[in-house]
Short mmCIF file of C-alpha atoms in Angstrom, two decimals:
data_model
loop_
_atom_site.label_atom_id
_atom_site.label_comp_id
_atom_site.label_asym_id
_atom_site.label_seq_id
_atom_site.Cartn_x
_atom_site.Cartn_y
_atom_site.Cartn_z
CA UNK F 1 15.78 -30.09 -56.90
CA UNK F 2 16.17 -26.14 -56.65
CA UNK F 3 14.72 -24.17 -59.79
CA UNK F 4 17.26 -23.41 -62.05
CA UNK F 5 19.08 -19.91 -62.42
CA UNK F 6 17.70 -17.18 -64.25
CA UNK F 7 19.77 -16.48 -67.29
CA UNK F 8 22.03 -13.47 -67.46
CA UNK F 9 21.21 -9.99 -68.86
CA UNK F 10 22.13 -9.09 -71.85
CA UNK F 11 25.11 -6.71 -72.79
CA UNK F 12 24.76 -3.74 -72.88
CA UNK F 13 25.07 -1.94 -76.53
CA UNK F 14 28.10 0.85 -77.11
CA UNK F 15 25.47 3.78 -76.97
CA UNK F 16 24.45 2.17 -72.71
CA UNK F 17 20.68 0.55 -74.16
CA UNK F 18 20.85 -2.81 -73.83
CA UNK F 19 20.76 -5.51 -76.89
CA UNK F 20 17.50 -7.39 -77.66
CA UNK F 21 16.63 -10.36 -76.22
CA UNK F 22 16.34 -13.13 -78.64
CA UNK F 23 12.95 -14.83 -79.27
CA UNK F 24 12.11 -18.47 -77.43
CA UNK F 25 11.83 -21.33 -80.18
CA UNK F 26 7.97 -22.17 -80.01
CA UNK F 27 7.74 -25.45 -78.48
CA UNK F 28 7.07 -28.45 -80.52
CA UNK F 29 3.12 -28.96 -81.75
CA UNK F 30 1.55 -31.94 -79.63
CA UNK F 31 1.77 -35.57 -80.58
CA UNK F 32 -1.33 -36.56 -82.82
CA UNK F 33 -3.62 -38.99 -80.78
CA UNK F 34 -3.72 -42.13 -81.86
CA UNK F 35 -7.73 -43.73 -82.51
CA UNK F 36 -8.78 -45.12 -79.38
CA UNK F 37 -10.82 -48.44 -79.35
CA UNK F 38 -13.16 -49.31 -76.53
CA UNK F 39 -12.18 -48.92 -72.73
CA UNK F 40 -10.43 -51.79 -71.37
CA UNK F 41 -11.33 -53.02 -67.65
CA UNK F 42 -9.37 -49.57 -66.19
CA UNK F 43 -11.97 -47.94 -68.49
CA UNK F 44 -9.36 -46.40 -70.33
CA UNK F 45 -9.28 -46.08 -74.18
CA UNK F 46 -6.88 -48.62 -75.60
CA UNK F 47 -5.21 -47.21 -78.71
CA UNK F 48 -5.18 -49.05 -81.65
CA UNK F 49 -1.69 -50.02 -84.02
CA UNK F 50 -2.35 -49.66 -87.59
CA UNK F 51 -2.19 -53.26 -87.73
CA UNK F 52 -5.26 -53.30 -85.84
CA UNK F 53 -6.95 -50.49 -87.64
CA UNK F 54 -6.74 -52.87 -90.53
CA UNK F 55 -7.83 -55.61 -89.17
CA UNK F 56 -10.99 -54.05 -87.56
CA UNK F 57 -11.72 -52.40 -91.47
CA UNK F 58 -11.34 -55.84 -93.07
CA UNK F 59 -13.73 -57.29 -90.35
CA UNK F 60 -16.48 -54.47 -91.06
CA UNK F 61 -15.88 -55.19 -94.37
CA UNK F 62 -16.48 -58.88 -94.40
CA UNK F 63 -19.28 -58.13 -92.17
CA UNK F 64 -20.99 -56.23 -94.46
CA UNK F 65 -20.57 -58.68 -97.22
CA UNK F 66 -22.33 -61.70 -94.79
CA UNK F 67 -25.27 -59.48 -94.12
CA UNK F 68 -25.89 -58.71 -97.40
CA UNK F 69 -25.51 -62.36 -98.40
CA UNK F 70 -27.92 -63.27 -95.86
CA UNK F 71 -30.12 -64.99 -97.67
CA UNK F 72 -28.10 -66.99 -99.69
CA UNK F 73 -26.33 -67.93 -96.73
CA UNK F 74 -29.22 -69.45 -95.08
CA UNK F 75 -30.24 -71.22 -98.13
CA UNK F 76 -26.97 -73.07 -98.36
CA UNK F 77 -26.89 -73.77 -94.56
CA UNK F 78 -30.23 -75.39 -94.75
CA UNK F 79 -29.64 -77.53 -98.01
CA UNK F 80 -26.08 -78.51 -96.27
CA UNK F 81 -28.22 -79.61 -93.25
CA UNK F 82 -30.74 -82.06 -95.73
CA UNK F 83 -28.19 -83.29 -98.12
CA UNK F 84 -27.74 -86.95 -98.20
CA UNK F 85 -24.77 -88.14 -99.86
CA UNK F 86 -24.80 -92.18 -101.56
CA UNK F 87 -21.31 -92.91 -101.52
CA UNK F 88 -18.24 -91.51 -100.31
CA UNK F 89 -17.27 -90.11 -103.60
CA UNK F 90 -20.67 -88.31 -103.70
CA UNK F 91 -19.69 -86.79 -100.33
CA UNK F 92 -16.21 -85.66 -101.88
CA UNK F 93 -17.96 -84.19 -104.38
CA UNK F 94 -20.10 -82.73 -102.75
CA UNK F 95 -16.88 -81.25 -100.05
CA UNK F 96 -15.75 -79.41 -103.23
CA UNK F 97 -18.51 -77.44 -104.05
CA UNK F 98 -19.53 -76.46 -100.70
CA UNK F 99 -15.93 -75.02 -100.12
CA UNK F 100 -16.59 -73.24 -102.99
CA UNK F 101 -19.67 -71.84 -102.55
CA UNK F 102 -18.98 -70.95 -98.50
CA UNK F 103 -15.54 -69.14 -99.86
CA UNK F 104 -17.62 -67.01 -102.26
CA UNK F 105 -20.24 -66.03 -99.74
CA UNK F 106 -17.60 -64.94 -96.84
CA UNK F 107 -18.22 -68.04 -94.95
CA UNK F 108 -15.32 -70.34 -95.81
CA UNK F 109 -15.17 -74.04 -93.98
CA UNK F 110 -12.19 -73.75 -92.18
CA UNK F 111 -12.52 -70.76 -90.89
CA UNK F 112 -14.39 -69.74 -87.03
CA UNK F 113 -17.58 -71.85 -85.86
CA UNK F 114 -20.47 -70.32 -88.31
CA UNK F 115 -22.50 -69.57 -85.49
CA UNK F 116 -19.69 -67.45 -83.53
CA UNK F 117 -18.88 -65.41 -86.82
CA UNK F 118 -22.76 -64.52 -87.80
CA UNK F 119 -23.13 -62.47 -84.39
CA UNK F 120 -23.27 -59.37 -85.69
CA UNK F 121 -24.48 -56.38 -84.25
CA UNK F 122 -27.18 -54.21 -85.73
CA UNK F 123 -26.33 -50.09 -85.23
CA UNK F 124 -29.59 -49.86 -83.49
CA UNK F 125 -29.63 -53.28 -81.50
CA UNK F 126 -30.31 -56.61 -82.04
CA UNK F 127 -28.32 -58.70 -84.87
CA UNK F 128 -28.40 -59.25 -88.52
CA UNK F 129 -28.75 -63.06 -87.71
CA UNK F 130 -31.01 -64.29 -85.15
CA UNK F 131 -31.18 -67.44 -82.92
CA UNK F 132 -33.00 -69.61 -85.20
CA UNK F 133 -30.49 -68.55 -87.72
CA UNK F 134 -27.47 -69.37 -85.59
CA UNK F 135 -29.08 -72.82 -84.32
CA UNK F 136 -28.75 -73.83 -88.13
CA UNK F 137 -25.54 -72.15 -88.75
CA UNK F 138 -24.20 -74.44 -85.65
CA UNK F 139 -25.66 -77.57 -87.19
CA UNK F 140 -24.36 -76.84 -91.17
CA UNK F 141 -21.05 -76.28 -89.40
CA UNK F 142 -20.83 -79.03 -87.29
CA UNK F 143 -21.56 -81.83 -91.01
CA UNK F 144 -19.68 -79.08 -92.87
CA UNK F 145 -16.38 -80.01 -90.41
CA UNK F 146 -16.69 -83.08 -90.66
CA UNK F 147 -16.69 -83.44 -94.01
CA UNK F 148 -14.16 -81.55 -94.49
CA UNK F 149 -11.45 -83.41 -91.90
CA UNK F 150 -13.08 -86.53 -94.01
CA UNK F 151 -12.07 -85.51 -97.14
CA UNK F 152 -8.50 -84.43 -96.10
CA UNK F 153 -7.67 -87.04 -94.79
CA UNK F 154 -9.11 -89.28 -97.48
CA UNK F 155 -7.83 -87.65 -100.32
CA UNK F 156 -4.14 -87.68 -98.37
CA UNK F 157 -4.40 -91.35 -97.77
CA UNK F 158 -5.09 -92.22 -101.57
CA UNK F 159 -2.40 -89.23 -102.87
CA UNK F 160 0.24 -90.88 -101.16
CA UNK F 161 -0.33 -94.29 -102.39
CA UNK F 162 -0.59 -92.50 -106.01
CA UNK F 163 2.83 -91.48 -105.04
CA UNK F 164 3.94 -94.00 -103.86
CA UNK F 165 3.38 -96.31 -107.04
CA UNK F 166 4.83 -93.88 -108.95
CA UNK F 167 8.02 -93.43 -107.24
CA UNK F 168 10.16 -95.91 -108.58
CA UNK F 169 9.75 -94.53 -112.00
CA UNK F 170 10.58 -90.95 -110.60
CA UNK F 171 13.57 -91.72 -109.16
CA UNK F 172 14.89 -93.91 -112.12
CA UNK F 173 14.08 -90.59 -114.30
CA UNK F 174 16.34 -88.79 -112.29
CA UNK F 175 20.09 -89.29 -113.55
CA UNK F 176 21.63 -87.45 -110.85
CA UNK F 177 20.74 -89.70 -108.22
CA UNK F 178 22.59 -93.31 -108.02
CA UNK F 179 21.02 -96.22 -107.06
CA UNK F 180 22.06 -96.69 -103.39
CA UNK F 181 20.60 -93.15 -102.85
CA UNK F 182 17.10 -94.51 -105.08
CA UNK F 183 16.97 -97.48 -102.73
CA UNK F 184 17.44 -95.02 -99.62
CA UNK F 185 14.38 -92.59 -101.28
CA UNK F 186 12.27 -96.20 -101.34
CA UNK F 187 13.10 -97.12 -97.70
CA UNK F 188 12.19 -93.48 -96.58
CA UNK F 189 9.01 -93.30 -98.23
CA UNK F 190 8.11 -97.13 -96.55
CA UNK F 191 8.28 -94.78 -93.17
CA UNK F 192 7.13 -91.44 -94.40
CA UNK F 193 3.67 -93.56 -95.55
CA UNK F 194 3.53 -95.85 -92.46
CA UNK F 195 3.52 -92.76 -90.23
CA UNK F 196 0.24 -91.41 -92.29
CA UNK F 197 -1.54 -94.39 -91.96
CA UNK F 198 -0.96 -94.61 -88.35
CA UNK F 199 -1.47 -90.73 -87.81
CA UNK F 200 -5.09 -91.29 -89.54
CA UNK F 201 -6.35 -94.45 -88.79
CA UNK F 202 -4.52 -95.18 -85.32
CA UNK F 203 -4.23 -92.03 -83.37
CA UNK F 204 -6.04 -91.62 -80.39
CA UNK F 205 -8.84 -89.72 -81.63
CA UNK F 206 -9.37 -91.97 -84.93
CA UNK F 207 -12.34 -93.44 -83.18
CA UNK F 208 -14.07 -90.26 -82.17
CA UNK F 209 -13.15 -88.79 -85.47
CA UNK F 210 -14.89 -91.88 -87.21
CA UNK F 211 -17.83 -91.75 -84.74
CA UNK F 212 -18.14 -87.48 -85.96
CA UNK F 213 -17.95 -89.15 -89.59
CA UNK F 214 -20.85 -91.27 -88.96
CA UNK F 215 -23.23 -88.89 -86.94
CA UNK F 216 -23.05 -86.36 -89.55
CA UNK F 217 -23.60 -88.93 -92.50
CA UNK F 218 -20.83 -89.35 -94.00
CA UNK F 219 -20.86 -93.19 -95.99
CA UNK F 220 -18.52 -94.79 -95.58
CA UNK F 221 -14.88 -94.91 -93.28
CA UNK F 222 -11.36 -93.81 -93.81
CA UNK F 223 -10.04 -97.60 -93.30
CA UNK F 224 -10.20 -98.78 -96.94
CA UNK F 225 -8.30 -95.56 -98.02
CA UNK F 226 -5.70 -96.67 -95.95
CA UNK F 227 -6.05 -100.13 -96.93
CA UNK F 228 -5.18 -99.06 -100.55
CA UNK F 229 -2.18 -97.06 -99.12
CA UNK F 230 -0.95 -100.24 -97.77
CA UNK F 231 -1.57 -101.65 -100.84
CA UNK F 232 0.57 -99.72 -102.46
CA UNK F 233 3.75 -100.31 -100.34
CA UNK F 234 5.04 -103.35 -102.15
CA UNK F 235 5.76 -101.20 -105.66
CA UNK F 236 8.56 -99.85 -103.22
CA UNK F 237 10.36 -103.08 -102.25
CA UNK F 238 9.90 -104.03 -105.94
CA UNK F 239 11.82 -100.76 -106.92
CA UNK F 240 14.31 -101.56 -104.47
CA UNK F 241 14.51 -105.33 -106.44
CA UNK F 242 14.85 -104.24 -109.43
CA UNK F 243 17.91 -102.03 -108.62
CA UNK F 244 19.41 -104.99 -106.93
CA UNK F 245 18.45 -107.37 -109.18
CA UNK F 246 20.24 -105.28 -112.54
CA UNK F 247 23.45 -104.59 -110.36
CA UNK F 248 23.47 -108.38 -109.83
CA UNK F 249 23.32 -109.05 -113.87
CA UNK F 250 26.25 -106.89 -114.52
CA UNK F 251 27.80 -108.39 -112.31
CA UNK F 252 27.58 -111.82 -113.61
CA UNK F 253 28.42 -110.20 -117.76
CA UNK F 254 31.79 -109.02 -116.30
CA UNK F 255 34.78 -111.22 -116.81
CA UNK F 256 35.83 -112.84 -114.02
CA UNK F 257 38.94 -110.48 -114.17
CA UNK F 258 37.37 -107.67 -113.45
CA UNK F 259 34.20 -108.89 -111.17
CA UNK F 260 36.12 -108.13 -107.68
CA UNK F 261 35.65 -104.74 -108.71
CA UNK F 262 32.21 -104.87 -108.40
CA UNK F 263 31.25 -107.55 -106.53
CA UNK F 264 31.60 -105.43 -103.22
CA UNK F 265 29.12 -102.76 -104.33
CA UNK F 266 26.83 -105.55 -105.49
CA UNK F 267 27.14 -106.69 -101.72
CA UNK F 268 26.08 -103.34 -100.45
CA UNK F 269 23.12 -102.37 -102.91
CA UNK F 270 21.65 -105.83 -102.38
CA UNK F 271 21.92 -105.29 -98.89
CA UNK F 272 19.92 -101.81 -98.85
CA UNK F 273 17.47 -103.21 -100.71
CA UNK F 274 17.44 -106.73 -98.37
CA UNK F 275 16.91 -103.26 -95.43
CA UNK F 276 13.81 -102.33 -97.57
CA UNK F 277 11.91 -105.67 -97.90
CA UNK F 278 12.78 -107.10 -94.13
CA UNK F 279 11.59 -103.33 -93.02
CA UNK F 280 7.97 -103.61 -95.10
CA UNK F 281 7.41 -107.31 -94.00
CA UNK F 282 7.72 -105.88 -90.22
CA UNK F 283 5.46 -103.17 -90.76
CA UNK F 284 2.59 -104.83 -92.59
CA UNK F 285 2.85 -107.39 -90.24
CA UNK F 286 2.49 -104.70 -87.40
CA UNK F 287 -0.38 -103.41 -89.14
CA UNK F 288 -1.90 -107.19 -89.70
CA UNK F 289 -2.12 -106.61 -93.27
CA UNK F 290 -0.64 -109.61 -95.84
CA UNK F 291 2.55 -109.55 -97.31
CA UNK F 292 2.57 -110.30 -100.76
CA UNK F 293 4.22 -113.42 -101.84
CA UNK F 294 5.95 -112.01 -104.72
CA UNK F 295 7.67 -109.62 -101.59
CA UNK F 296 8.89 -112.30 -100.26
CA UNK F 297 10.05 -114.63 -102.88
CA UNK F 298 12.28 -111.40 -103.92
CA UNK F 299 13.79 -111.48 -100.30
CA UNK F 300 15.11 -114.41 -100.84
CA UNK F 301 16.34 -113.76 -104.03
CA UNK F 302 18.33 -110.95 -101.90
CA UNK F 303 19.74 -113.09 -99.60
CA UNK F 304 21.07 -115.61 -102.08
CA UNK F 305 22.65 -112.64 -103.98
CA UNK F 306 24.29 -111.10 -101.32
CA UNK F 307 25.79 -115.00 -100.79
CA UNK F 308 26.71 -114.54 -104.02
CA UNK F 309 28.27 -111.26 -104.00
CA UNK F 310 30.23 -112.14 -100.77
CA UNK F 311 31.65 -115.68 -102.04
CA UNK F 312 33.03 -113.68 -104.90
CA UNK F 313 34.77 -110.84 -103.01
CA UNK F 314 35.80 -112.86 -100.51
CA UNK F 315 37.53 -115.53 -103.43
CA UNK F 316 39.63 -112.54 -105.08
CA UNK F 317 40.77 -111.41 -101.39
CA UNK F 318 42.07 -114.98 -101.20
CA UNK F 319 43.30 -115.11 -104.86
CA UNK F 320 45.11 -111.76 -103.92
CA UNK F 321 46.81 -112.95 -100.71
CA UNK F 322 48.05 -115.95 -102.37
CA UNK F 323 49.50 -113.94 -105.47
CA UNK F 324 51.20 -111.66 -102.64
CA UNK F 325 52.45 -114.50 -100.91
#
């Protein structure tokens, strides 16, 4: 494009000099540069958000504290690497305090592969860790891993058959909830605790993960965990019952006046609950595990009072009809 025009002269003053021209603004100071990191493949500097000043300060810093725990770091690796636990509680046990310790030295469980995160560079070449030390760091990692999947998955296999045994009494302690929405709490939790069992013990990797269990020497399996999930799964058909079963016995104190009243909603909460026991029975039988008897004795007792409930409904209907007749 052509340059722009030059800008006009300035009037001339009543006494023929001519007026002063006014001062150019200075022009804005320079952007401040931002820290540059190291050259990316163009072999520019990158430059670094705050965000990533940060977290480039907090690695240094953690840095420093694993180099200066160096020692104690090793020592823990290598008793981690000898331990033998007895039992599977031992090894739980056992979890717990190595999370601990690892979190307090910088070196938590969970975190990166040990031996990845313990290359670090001296100032003047080398590293603070050598290969021998990051050979044992891989193998403390690798039974420190496994443990800890083990005891997750252990410890969320027997929580949720604690919970599950204690759910009736929950929900009965709640008074905002009525009972067809307690019996609907049961049947969910009959799913919710199905799918965990099958996500541990019958995924596709539960047989590698078992086999990782073993090489690193773990006692014992994950299997009778689950077992006493399954265990568990009958206290929520027998919550469902009992719901049932005390709707039932009002019904039967009510005059017969005023049992058509309630003899539908008897029908439907003994039908929920029926939902609950006929679901279990297919699952445990899925998962070729017994049902109890006294499961199935209350089934019945289901069926025969929704027979009930029905004969009476369906009686005032007729009584009804015939009065309107």
């Amino acid at each position: 494009p052509p340059p722009p025009p030059p800008p006009p002269l300035p009037p001339a003053s009543a006494g023929g000099a001519a007026a002063p021209t006014p001062r150019t603004p200075a022009p804005p100071p320079p952007p401040s540069r931002q820290p540059a990191g190291p050259p990316d493949a163009s072999q520019r500097p990158q430059v670094l958000t705050p965000a990533e000043l940060m977290k480039r300060h907090l690695r240094k810093k953690a840095n420093l504290k694993l180099v200066e725990a160096r020692e104690d770091l090793l020592a823990a690796m290598e008793s981690l690497a000898a331990a033998q636990w007895g039992d599977v509680e031992t090894a739980l046990d056992a979890y717990d305090t190595l999370a601990r310790q690892m979190d307090d030295l910088g070196l938590p469980v969970e975190g990166e592969a040990w031996a990845e995160r313990l290359v670090i560079s001296k100032k003047g070449g080398g590293s603070h860790f050598n290969d021998e030390d990051l050979a044992l760091a891989s193998r403390a990692h690798a039974r420190a891993s496994a443990l800890y999947d083990f005891a997750i998955r252990a410890r969320q296999l027997r929580q949720r058959a604690a919970n599950v045994t204690a759910l009736s009494a929950a929900l009965e302690a709640n008074p905002s909830l009525s009972r067809d929405k307690r019996i609907a709490r049961l049947h969910e939790a009959v799913h919710a605790a199905v799918k965990l069992y099958r996500e541990t013990l019958e995924a596709g990797a539960a047989d590698a993960d078992q086999r990782r269990f073993d090489e690193a020497g773990i006692p014992g399996a994950l299997q009778p965990f689950g077992d006493q999930l399954l265990a568990a799964l009958p206290a929520l058909a027998h919550g469902a019952y009992a719901i049932a079963a005390d709707e039932l016995s009002s019904l039967r104190r009510e005059a017969p006046s005023s049992q058509r009243f309630r003899a539908s909603r008897v029908a439907t909460i003994a039908r929920q609950a029926l939902a609950v026991h006929i679901d279990l029975c297919a699952q445990l039988e899925h998962l070729k595990h017994a049902t109890p008897d006294a499961v199935s004795q209350e089934q019945a007792e289901l069926e025969n009072a929704i027979t009930e409930a029905d004969a009476l409904v369906g009686d005032h209907e007729e009584a009804e009809l015939d009065d309107t007749v």
